[in-house]
CSV table of C-alpha atoms in Angstrom, one decimal:
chain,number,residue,atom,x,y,z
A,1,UNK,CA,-35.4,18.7,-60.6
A,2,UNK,CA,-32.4,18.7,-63.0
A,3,UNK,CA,-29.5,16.7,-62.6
A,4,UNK,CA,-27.0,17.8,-60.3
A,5,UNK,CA,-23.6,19.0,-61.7
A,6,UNK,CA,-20.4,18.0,-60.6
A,7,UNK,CA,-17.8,21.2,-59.6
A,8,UNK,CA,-14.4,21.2,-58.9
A,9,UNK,CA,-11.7,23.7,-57.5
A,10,UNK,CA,-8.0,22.7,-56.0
A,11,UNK,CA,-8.2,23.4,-51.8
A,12,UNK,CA,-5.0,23.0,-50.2
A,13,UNK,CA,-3.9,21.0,-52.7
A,14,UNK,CA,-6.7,18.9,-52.6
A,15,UNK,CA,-9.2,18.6,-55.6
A,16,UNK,CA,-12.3,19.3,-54.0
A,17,UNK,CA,-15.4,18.2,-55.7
A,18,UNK,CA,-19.1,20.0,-54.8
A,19,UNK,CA,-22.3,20.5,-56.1
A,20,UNK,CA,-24.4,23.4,-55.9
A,21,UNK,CA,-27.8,25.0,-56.5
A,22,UNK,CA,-29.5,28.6,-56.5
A,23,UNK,CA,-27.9,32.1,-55.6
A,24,UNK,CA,-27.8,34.4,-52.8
A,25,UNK,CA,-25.9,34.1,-48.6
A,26,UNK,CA,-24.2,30.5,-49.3
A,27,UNK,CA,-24.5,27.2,-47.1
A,28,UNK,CA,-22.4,24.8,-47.0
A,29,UNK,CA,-23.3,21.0,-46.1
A,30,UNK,CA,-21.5,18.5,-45.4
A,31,UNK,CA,-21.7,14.8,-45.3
A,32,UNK,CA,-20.1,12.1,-42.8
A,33,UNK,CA,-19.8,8.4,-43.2
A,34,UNK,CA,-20.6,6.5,-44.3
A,35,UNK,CA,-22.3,9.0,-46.5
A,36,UNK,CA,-21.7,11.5,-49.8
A,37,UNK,CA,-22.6,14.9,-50.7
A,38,UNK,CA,-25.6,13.1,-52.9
A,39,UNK,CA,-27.4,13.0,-49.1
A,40,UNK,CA,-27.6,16.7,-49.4
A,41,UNK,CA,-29.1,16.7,-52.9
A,42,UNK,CA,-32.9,17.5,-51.7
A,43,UNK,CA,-31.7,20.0,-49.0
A,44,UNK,CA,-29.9,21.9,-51.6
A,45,UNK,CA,-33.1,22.4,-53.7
A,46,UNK,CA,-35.0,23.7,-50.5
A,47,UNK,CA,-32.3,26.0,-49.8
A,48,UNK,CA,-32.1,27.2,-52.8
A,49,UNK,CA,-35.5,27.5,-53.1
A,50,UNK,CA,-35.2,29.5,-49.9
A,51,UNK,CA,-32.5,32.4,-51.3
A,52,UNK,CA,-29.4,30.6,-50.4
A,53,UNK,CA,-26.5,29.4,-52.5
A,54,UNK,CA,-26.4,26.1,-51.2
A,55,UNK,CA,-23.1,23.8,-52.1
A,56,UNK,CA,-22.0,20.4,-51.2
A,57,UNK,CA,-18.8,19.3,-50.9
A,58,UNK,CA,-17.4,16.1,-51.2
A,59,UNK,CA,-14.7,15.8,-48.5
A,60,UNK,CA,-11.5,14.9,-49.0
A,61,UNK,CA,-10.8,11.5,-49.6
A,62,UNK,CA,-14.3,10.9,-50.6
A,63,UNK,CA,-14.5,10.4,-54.5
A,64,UNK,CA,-15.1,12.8,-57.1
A,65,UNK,CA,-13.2,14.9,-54.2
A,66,UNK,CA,-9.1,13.8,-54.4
A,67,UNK,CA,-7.1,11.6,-52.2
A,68,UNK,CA,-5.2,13.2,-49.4
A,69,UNK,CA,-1.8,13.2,-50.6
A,70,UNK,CA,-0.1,13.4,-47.3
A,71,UNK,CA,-2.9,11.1,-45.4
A,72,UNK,CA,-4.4,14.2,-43.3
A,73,UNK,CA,-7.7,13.7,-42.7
A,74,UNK,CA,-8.0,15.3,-39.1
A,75,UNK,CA,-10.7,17.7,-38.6
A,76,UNK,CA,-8.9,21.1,-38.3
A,77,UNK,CA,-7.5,19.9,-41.5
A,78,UNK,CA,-11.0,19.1,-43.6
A,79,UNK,CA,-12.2,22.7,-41.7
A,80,UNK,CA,-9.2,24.1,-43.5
A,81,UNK,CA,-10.5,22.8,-46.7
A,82,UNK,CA,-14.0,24.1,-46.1
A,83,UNK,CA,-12.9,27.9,-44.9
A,84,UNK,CA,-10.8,27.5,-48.5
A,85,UNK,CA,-13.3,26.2,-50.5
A,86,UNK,CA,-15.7,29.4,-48.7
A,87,UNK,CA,-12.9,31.9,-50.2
A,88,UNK,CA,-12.8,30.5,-53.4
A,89,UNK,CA,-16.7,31.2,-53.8
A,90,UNK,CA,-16.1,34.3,-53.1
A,91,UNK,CA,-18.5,34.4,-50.3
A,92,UNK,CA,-16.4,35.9,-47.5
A,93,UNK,CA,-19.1,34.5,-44.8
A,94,UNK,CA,-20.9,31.4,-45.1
A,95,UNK,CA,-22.9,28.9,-42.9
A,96,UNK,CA,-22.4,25.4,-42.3
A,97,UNK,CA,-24.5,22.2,-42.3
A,98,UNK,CA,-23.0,19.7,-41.2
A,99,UNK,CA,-23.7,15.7,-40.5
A,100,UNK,CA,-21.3,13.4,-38.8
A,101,UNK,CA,-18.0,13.9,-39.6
A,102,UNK,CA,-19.7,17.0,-41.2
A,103,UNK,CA,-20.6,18.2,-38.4
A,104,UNK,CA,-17.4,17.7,-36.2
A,105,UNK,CA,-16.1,19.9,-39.6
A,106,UNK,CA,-18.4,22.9,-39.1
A,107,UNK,CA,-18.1,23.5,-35.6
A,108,UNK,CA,-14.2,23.3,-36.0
A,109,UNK,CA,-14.5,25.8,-38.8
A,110,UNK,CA,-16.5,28.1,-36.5
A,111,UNK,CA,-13.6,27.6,-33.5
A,112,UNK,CA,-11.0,28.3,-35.9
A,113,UNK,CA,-12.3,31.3,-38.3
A,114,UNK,CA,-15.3,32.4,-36.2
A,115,UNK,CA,-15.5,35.8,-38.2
A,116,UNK,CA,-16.2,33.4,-41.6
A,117,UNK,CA,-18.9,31.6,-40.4
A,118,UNK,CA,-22.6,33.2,-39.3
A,119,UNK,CA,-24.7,29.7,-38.3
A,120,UNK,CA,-23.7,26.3,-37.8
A,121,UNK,CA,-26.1,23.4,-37.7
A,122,UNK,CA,-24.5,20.0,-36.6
A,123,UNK,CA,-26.5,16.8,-37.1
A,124,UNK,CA,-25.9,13.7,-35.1
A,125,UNK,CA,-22.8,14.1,-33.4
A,126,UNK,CA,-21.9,15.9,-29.7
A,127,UNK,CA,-19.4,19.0,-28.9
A,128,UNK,CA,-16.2,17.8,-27.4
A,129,UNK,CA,-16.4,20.0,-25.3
A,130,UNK,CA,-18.7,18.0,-22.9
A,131,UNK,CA,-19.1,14.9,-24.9
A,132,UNK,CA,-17.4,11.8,-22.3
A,133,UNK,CA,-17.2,8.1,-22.8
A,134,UNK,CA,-19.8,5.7,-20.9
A,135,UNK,CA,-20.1,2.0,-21.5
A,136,UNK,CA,-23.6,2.5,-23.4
A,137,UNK,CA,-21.3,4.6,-25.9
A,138,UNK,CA,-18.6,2.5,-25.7
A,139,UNK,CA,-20.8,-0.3,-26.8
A,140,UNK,CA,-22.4,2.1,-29.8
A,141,UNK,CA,-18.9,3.0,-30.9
A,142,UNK,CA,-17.4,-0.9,-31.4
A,143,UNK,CA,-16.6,0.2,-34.9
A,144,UNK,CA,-14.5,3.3,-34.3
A,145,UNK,CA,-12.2,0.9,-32.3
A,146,UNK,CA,-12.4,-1.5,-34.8
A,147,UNK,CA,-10.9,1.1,-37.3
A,148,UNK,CA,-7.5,1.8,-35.5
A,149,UNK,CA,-6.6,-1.8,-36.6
A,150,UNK,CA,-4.3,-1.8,-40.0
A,151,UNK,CA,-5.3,-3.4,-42.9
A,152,UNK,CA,-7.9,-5.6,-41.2
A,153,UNK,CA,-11.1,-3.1,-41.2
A,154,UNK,CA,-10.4,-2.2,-45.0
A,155,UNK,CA,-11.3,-6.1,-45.8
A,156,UNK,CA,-14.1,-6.8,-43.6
A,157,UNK,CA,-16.2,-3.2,-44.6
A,158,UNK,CA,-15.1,-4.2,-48.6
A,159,UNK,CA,-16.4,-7.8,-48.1
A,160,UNK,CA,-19.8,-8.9,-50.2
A,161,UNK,CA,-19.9,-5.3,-51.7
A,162,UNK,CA,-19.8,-3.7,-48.5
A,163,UNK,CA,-22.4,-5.3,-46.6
A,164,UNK,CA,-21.1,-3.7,-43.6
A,165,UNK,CA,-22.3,-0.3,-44.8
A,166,UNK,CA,-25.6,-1.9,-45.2
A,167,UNK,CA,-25.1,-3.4,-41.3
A,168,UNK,CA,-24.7,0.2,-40.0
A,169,UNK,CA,-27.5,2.0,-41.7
A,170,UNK,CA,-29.5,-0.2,-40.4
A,171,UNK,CA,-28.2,-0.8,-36.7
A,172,UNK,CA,-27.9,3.4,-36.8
A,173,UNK,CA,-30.9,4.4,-38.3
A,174,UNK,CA,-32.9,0.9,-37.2
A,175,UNK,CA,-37.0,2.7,-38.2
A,176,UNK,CA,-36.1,4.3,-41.5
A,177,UNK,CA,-37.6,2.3,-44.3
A,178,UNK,CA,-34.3,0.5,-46.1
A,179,UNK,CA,-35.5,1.6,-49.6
A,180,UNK,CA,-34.4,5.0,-49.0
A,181,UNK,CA,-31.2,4.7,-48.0
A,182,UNK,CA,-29.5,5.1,-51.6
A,183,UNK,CA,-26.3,3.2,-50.6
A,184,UNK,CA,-24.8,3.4,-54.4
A,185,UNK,CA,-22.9,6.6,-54.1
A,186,UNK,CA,-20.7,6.3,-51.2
A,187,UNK,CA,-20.0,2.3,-52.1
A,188,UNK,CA,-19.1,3.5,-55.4
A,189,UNK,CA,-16.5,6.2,-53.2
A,190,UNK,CA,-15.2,3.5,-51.2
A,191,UNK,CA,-14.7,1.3,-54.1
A,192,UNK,CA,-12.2,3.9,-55.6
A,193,UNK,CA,-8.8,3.0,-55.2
A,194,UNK,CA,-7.2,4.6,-51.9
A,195,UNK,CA,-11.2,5.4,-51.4
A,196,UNK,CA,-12.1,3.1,-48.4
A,197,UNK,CA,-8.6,3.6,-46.6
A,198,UNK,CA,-9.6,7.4,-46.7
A,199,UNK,CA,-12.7,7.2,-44.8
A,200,UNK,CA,-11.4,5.2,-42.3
A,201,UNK,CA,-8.7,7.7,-41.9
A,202,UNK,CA,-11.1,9.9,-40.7
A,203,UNK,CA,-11.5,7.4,-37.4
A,204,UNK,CA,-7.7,7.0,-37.4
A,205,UNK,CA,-6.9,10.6,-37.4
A,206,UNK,CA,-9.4,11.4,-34.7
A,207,UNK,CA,-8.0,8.7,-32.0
A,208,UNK,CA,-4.8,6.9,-33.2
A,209,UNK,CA,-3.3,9.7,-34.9
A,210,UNK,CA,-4.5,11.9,-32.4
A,211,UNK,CA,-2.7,15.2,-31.6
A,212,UNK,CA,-2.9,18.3,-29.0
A,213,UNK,CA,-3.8,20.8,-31.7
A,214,UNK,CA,-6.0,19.1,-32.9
A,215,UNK,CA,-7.7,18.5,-29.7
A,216,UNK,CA,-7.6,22.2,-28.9
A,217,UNK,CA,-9.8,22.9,-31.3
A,218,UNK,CA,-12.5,20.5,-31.0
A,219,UNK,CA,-12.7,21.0,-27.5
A,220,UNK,CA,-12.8,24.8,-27.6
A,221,UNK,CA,-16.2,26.2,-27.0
A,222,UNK,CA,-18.2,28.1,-29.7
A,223,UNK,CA,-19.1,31.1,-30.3
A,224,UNK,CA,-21.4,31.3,-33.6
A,225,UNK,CA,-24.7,31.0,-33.4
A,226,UNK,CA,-25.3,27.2,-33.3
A,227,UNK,CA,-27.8,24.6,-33.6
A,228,UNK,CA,-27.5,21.1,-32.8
A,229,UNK,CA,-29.9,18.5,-34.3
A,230,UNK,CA,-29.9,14.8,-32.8
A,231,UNK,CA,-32.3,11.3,-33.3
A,232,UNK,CA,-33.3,10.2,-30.6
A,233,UNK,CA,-32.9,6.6,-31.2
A,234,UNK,CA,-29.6,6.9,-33.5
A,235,UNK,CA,-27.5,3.8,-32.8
A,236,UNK,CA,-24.3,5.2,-33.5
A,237,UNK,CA,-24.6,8.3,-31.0
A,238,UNK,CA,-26.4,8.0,-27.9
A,239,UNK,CA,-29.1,10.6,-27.1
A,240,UNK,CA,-27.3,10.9,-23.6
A,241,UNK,CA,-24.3,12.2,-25.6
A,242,UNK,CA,-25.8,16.0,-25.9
A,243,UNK,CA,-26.4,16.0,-22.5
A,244,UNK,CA,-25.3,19.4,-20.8
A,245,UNK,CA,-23.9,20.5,-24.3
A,246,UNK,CA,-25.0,24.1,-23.7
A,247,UNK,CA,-21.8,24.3,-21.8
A,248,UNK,CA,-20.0,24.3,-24.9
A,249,UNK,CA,-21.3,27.5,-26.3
A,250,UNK,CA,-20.7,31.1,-25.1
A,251,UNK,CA,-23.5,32.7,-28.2
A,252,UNK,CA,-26.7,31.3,-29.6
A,253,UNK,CA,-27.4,28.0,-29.3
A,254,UNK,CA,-30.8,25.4,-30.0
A,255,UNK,CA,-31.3,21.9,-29.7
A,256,UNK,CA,-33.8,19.7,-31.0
A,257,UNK,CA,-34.3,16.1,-30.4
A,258,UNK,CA,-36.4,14.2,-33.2
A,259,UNK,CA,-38.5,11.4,-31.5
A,260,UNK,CA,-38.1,7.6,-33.4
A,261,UNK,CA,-35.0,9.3,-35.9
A,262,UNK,CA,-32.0,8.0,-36.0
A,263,UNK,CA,-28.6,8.4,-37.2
A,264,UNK,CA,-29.4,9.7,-40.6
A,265,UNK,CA,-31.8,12.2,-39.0
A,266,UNK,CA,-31.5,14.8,-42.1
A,267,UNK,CA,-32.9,12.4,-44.6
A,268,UNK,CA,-35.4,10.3,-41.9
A,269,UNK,CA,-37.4,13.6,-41.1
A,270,UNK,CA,-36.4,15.5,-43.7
A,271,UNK,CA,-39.3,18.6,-43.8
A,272,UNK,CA,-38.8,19.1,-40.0
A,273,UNK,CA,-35.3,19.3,-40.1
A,274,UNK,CA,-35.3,21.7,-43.2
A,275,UNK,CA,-37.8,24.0,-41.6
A,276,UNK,CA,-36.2,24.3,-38.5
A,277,UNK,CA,-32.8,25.0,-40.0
A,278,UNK,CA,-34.7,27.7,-42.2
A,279,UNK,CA,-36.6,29.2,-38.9
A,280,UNK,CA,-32.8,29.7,-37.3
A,281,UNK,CA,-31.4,31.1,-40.1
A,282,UNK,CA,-34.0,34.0,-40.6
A,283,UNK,CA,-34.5,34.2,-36.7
């Protein structure tokens, strides 16, 4: 496999950094966090492999990609970028991968251009649609609350070169063998000046800095053809999460829950996840 190369193009005045592989309908994938667009680096070869132009952005605020200049790092906002960054490839139509944040990213890009966008696949996170709060989530999700403080969070997830990324992979993703996680690219992000306070912004934007808009559009149901991947033992999201979550879509829709994956459930079962996304793309 050769070395990945490092692209770059200006997206709302963002500098928006990707990598890429092969030719032919592209896919877009996109990480979360505490993650990088290196997670997609085996993914891209199968797709390519497959016919696709597959690309990988880095998302804003998450280095080689540029700082926010303004601080937006709501959702609508990083779909915004993506829809851009599908324009600029000259693609027209594109589908979406998308894990974590990613994944809150590709479904918003569906809501909001549904005529760009022919599949989405969304990896480890619910619809807000029909996603609600119980006190098993509430306990999972200690660290989004943790985030709205100031100042605070950006010392304790920087302390001991970020052992607290190391604490979540392994309380999210607790039977995936630790050697594989490949923690050096997104601690190198973080470490980047103005790098850590932009992933957390993600959280900020999301609840503190929450608007209507922006709301809007996450909860709006979807209409592209969608399929929704979850672990069943991820302990960041509950499995209970994507119950009733058909509700939220008025096409296509698939779920699959992967027995003993977790968080990470792209890299932890890698094949089956890459031959099911391949199976509902050519179905």
């Amino acid at each position: 496999m050769t070395e990945l190369v490092v692209q770059k193009v200006s997206v709302n005045g963002v500098d928006i950094a990707y990598l890429e592989r092969g030719e032919g309908p592209l896919v877009v994938c996109l990480h979360g966090f505490p993650d990088s667009a290196y997670s997609f680096e085996l993914m891209l070869e199968t797709l390519a492999e497959a016919g696709y132009h597959a690309v990988a952005p880095f998302l804003r605020g998450y280095y080689p990609s540029g700082l926010a200049l303004d601080g937006d790092y709501s959702i609508p906002t990083v779909a915004g970028d993506i829809l851009g960054l599908i324009d600029l490839l000259g693609a027209g139509k594109a589908s979406i991968i998308g894990h974590d944040w990613g994944g809150f990213t590709a479904y918003a890009a569906a809501n909001i251009a549904p005529e760009k966008i022919q599949h989405i696949v969304v990896m480890a996170v619910p619809h807000m649609h029909v996603t609600a709060m119980n006190w098993a989530q509430f306990k999972k999700s200690w660290y989004v609350m943790l985030f709205q403080l100031p100042w605070l969070p950006e010392r304790l997830v920087a302390h001991n070169n970020f052992a607290f990324i190391d604490r979540l992979y392994r309380d999210w993703s607790p039977n995936w063998d630790q050697r594989h996680f490949n923690l050096a690219p997104v601690k190198r992000a973080l470490a980047i000046a103005g790098g850590l306070k932009a992933a957390l912004g993600y959280y900020r934007a999301m609840i503190r800095g929450s608007k209507a808009e922006h709301r809007a559009v996450m909860k709006r149901q979807t209409s592209t053809p969608s399929l929704w991947i979850a672990g069943t033992v991820d302990g960041s999201i509950g499995i209970e999460q994507f119950l009733g979550i058909e509700a939220a879509f008025t096409g296509r829709f698939e779920i699959i829950k992967i027995e003993g994956a977790g968080h990470f459930v792209h890299r932890e079962a890698r094949q089956q996840v890459e031959n099911k996304i391949l199976d509902f793309f050519s179905a």
